[in-house]
mmCIF file with all atom_site columns, C-alpha atoms in Angstrom:
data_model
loop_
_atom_site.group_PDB
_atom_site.id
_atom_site.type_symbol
_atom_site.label_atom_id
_atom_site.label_alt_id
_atom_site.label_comp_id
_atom_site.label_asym_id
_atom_site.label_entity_id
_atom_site.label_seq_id
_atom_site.pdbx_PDB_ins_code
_atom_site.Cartn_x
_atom_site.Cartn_y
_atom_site.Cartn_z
_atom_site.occupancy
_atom_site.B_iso_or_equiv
_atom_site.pdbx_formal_charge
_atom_site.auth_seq_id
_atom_site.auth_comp_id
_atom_site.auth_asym_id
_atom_site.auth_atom_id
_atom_site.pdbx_PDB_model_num
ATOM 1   C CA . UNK A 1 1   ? -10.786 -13.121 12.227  1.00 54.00 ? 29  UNK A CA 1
ATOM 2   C CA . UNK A 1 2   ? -9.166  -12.718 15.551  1.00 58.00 ? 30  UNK A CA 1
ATOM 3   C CA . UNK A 1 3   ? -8.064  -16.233 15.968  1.00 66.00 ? 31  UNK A CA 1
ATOM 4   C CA . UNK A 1 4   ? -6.465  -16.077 12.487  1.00 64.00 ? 32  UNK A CA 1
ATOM 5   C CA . UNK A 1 5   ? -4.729  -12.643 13.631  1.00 61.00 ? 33  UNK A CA 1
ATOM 6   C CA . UNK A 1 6   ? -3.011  -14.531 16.640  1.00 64.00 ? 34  UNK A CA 1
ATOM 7   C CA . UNK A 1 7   ? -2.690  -17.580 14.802  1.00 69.00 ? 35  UNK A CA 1
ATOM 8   C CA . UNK A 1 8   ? -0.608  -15.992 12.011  1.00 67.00 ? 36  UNK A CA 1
ATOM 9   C CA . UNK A 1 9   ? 1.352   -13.543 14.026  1.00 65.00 ? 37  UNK A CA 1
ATOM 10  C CA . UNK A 1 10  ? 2.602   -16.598 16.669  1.00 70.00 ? 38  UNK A CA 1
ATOM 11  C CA . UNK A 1 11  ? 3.719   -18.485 13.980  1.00 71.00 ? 39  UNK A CA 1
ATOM 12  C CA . UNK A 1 12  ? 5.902   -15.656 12.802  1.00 68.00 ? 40  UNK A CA 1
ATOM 13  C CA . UNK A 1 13  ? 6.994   -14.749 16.322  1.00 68.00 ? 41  UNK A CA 1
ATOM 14  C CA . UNK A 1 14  ? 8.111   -18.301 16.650  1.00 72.00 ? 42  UNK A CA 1
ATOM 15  C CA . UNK A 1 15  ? 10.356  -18.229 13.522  1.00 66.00 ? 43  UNK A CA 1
ATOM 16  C CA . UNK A 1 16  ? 11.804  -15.110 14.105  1.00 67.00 ? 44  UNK A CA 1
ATOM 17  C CA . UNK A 1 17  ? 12.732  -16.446 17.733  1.00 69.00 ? 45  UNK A CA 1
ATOM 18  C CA . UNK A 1 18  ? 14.113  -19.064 16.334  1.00 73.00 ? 46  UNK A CA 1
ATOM 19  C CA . UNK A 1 19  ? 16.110  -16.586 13.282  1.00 68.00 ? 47  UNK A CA 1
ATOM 20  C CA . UNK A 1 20  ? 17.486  -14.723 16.174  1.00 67.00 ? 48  UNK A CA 1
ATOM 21  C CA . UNK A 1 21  ? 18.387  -17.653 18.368  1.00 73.00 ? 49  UNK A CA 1
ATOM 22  C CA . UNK A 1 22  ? 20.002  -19.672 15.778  1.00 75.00 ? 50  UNK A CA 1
ATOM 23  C CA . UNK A 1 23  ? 21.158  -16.675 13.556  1.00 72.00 ? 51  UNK A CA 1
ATOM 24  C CA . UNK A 1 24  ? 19.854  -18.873 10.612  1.00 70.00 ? 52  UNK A CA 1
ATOM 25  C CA . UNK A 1 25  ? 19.193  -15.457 8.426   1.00 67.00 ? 53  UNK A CA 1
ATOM 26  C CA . UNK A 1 26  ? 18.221  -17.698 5.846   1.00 69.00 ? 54  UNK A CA 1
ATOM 27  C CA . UNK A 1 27  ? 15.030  -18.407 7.685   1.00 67.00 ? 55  UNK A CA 1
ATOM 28  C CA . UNK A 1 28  ? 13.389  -14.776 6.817   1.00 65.00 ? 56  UNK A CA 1
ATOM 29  C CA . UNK A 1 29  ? 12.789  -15.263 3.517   1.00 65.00 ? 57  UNK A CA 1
ATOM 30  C CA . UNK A 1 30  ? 9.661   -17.567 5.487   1.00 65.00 ? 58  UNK A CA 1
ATOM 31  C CA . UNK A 1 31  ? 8.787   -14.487 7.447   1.00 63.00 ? 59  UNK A CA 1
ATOM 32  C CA . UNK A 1 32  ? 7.249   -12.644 4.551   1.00 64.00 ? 60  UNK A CA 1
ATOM 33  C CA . UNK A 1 33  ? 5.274   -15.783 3.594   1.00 63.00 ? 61  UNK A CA 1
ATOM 34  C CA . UNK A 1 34  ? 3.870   -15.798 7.464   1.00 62.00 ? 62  UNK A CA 1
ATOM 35  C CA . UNK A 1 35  ? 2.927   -12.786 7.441   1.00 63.00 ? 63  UNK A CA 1
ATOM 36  C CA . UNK A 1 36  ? 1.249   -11.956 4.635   1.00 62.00 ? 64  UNK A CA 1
ATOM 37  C CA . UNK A 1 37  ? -1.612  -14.704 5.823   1.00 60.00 ? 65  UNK A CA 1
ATOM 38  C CA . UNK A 1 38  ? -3.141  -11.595 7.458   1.00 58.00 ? 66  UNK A CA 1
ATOM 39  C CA . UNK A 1 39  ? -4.483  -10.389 4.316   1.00 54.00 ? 67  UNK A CA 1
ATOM 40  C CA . UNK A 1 40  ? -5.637  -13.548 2.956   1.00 52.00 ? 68  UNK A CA 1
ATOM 41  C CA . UNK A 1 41  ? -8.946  -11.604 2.238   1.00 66.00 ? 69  UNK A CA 1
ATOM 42  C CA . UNK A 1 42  ? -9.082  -9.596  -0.692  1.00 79.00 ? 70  UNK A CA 1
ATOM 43  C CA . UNK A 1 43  ? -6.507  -6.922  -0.432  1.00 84.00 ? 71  UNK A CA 1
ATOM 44  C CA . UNK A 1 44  ? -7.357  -3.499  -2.260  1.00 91.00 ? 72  UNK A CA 1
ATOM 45  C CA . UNK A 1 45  ? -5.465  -1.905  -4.891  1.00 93.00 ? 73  UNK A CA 1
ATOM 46  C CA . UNK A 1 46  ? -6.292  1.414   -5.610  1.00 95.00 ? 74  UNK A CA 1
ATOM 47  C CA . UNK A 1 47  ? -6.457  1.854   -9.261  1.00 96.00 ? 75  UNK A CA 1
ATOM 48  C CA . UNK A 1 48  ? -6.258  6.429   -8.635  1.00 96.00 ? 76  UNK A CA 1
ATOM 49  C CA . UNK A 1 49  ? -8.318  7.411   -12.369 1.00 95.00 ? 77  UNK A CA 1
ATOM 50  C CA . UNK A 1 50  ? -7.639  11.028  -10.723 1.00 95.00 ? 78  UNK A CA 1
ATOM 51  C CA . UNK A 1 51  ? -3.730  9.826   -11.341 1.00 95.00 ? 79  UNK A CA 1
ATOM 52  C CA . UNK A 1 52  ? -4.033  8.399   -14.682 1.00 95.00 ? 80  UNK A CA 1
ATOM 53  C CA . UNK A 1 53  ? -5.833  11.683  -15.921 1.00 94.00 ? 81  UNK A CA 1
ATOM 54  C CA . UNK A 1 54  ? -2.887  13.573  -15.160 1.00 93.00 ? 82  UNK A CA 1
ATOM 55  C CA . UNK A 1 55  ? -0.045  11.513  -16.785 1.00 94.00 ? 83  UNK A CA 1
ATOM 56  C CA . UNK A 1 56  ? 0.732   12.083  -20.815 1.00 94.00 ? 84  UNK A CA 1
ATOM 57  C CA . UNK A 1 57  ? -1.392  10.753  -23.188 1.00 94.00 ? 85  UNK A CA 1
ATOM 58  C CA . UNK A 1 58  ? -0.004  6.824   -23.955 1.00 95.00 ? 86  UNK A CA 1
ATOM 59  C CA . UNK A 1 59  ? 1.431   6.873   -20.513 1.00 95.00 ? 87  UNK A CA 1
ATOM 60  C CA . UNK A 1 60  ? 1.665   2.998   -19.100 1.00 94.00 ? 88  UNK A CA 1
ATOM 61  C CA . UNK A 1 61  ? 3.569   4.481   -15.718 1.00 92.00 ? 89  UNK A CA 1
ATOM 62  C CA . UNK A 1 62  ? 0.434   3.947   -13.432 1.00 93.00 ? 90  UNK A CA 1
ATOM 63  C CA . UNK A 1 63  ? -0.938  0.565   -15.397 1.00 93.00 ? 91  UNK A CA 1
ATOM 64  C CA . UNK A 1 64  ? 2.722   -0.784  -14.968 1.00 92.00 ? 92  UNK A CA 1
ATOM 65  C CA . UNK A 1 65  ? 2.566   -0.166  -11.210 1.00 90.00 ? 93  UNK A CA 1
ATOM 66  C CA . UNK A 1 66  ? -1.060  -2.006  -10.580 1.00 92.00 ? 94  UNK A CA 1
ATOM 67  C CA . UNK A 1 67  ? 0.521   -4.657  -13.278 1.00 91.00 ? 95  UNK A CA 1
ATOM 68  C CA . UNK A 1 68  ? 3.564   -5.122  -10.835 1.00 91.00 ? 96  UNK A CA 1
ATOM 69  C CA . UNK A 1 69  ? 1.365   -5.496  -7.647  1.00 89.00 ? 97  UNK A CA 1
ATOM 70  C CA . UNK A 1 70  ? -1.052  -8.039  -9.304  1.00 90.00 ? 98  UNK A CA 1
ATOM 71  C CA . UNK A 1 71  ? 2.045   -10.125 -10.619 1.00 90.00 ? 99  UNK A CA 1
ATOM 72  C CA . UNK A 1 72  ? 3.403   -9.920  -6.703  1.00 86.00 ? 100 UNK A CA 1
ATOM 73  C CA . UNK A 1 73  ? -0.084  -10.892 -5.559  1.00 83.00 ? 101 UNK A CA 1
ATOM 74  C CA . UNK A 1 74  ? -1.363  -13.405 -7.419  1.00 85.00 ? 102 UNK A CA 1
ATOM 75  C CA . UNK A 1 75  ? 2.773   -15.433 -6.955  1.00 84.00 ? 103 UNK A CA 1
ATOM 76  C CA . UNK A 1 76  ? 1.956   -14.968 -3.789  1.00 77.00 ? 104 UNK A CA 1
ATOM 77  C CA . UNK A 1 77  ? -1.656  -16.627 -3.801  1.00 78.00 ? 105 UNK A CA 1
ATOM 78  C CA . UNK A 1 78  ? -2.961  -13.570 -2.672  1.00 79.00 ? 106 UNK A CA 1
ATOM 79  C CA . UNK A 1 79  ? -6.549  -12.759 -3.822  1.00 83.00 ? 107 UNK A CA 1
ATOM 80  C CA . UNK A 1 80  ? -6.840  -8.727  -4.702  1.00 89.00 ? 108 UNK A CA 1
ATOM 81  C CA . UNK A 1 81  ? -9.349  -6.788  -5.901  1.00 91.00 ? 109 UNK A CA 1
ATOM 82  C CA . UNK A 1 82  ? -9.209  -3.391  -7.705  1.00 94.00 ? 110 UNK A CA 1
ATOM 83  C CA . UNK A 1 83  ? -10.863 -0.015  -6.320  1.00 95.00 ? 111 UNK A CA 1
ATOM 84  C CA . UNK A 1 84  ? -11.293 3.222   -7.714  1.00 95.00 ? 112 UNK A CA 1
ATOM 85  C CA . UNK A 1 85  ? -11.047 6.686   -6.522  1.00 96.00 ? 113 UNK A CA 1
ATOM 86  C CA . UNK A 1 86  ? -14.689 6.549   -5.833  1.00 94.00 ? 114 UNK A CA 1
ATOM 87  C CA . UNK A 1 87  ? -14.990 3.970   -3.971  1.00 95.00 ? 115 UNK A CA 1
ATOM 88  C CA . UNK A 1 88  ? -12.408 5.651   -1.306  1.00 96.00 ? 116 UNK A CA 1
ATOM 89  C CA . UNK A 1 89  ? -14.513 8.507   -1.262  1.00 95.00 ? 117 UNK A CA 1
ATOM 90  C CA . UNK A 1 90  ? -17.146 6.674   -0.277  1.00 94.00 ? 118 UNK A CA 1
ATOM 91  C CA . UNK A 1 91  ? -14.982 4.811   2.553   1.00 93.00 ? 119 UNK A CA 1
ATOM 92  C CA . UNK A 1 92  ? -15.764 1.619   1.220   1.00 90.00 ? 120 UNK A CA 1
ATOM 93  C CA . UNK A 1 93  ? -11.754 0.726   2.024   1.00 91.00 ? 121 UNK A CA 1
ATOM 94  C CA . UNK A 1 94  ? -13.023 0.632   5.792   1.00 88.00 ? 122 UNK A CA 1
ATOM 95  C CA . UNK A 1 95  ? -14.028 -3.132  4.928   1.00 86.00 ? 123 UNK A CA 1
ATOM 96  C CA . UNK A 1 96  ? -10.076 -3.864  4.694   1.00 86.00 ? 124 UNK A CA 1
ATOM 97  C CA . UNK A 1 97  ? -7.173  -3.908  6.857   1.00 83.00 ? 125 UNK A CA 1
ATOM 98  C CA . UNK A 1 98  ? -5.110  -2.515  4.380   1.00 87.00 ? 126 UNK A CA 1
ATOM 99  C CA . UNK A 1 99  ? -5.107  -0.418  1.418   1.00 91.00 ? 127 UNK A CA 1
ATOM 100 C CA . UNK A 1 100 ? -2.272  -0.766  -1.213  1.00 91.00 ? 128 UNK A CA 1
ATOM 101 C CA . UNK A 1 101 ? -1.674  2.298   -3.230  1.00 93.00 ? 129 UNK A CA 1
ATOM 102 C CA . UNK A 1 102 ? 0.813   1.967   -6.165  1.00 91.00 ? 130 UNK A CA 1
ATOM 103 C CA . UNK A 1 103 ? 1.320   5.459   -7.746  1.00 90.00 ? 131 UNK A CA 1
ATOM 104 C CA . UNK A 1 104 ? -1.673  7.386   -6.267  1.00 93.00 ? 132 UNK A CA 1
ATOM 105 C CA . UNK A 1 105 ? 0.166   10.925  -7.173  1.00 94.00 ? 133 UNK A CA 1
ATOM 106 C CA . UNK A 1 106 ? -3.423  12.357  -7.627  1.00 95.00 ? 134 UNK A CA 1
ATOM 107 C CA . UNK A 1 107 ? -6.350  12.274  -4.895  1.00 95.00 ? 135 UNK A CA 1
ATOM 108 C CA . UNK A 1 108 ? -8.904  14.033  -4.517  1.00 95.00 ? 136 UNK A CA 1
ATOM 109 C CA . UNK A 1 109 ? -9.806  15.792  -1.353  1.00 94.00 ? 137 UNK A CA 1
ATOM 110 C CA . UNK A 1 110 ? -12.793 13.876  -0.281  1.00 96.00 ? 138 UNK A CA 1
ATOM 111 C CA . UNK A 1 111 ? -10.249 10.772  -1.233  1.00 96.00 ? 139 UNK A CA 1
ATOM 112 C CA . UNK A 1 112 ? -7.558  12.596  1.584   1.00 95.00 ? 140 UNK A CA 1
ATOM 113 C CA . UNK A 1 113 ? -9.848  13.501  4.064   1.00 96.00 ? 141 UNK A CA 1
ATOM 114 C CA . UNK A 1 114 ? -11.563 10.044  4.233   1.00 96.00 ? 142 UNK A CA 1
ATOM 115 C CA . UNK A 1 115 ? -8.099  7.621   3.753   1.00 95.00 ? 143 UNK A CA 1
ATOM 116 C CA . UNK A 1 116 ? -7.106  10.225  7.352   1.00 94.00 ? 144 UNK A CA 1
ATOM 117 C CA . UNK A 1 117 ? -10.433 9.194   9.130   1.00 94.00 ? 145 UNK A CA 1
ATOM 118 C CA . UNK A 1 118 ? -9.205  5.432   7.943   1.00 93.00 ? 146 UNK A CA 1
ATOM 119 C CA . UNK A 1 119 ? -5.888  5.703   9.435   1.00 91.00 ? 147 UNK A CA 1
ATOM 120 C CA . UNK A 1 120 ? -7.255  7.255   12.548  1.00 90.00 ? 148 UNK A CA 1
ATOM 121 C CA . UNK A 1 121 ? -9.825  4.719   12.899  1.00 89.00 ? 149 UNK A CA 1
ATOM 122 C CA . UNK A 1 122 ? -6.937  1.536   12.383  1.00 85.00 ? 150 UNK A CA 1
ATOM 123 C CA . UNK A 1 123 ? -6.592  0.890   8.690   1.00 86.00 ? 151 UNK A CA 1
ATOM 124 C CA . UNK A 1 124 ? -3.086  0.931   6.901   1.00 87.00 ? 152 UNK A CA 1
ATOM 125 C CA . UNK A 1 125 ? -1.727  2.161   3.521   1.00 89.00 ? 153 UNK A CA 1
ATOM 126 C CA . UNK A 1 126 ? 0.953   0.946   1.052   1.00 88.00 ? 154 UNK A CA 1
ATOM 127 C CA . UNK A 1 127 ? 1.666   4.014   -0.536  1.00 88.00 ? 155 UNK A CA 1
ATOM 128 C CA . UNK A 1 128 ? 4.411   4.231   -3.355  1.00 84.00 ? 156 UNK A CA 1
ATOM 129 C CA . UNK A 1 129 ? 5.046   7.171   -5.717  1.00 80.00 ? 157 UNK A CA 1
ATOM 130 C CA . UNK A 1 130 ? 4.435   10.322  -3.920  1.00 85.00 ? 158 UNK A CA 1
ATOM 131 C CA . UNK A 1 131 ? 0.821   9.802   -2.443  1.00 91.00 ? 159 UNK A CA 1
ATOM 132 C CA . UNK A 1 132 ? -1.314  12.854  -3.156  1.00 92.00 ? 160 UNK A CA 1
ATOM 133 C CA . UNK A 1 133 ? 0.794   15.205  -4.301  1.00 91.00 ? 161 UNK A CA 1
ATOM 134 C CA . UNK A 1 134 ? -1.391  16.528  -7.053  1.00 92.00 ? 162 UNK A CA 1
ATOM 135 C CA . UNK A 1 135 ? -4.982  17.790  -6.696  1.00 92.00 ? 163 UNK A CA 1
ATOM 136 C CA . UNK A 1 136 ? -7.598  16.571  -9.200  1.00 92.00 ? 164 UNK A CA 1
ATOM 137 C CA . UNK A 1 137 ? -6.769  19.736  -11.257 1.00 92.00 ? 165 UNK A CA 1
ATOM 138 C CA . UNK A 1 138 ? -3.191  19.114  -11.401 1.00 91.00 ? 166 UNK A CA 1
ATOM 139 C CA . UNK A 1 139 ? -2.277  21.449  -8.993  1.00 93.00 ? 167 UNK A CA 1
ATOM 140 C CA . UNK A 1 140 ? 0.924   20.845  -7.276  1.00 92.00 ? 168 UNK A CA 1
ATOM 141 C CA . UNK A 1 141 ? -0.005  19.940  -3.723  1.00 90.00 ? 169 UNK A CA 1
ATOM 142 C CA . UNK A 1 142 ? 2.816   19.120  -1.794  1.00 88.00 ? 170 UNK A CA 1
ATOM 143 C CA . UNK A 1 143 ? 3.970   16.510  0.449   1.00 89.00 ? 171 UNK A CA 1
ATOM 144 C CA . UNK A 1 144 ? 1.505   17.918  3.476   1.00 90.00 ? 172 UNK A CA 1
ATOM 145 C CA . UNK A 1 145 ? -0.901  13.936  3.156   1.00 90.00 ? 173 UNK A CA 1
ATOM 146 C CA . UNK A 1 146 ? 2.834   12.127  3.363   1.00 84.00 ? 174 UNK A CA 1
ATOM 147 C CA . UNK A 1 147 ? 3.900   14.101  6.245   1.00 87.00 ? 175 UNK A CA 1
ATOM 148 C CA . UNK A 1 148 ? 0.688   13.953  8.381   1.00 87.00 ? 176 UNK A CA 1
ATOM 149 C CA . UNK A 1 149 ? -0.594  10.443  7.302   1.00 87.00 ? 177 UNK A CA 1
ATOM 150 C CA . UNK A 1 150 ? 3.034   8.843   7.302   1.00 84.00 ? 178 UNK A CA 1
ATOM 151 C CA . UNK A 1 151 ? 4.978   10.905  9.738   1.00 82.00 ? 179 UNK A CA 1
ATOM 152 C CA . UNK A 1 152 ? 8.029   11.557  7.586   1.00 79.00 ? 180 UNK A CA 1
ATOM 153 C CA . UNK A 1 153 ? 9.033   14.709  5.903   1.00 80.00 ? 181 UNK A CA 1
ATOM 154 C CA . UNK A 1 154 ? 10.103  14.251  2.482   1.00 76.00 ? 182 UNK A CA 1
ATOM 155 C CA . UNK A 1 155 ? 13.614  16.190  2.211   1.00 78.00 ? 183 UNK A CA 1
ATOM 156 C CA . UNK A 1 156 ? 14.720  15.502  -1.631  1.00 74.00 ? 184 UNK A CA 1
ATOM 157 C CA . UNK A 1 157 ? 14.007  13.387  -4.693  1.00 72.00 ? 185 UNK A CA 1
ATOM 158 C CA . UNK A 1 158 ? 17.049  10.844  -5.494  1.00 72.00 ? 186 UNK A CA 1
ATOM 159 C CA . UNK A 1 159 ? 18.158  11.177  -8.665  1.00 76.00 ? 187 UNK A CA 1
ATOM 160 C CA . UNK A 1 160 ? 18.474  8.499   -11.519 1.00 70.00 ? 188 UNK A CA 1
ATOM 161 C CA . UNK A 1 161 ? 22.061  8.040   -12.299 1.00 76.00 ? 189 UNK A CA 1
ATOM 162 C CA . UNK A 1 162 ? 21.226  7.027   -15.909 1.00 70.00 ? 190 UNK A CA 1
#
């Protein structure tokens, strides 16, 4: 696992030497191909139930986000596999390097408290959407997970010019 760690991040040190050297920009769109060898192994999508219980009745908005990150995975050749909010409280995303969250508005606090002790311990999230905004109850919670777990404070939404 560690050879294939160095392995993959030489070769894309080694492009992007040669990107800056040359300035052939064109050369990046390989980067993203390099790169994403380091998660060859199954990456986690976290399908959040919690979130989908809170959204209106008919609502595709969190099926439409997994839907987008399996069609981005699978062009990619990347295998994937689906988890729930119960498997997170159970830390079973500890057996990845990386855990993509599309959408997760909704977590619960066992979910918060254990994806913190994953961070701490190494791991990484892909969060989109406003991670954990809502409690369980739907209960606004605020942007407190963003801001410790991510390090950014969230300021304002942008609004949709449409």
């Amino acid at each position: 696992d560690m050879q294939n760690f160095l392995q993959v991040i030489s070769e894309a040190d080694m492009l992007y030497g040669k990107i800056m050297k040359t300035q052939q920009w064109r050369l990046l769109r390989y980067l993203d191909a390099i790169l994403l060898g380091l998660y060859k192994k199954n990456l986690p999508i976290l399908y959040s139930k919690y979130t989908e219980n809170l959204l209106e009745e008919g609502s595709t908005w969190l099926s439409d986000n997994i839907s987008t990150w399996e069609k981005f995975l699978k062009s990619h050749k990347i295998p994937y596999n689906i988890i729930g909010d119960h498997e997170v409280e159970l830390g079973e995303e500890r057996r990845y390097k990386i855990v993509v969250m599309p959408g997760s508005r909704v977590l619960s606090d066992k979910e918060v408290a254990e994806l913190k002790r994953y961070i701490k311990d190494g791991g990484s999230l892909f969060s989109t959407g406003g991670p954990a905004t809502f409690s369980p109850d739907g209960k606004w919670a605020g942007w407190r997970f963003f801001n410790e777990v991510f390090g950014l404070k969230f300021s304002k939404e942008i609004e949709n010019p449409n």
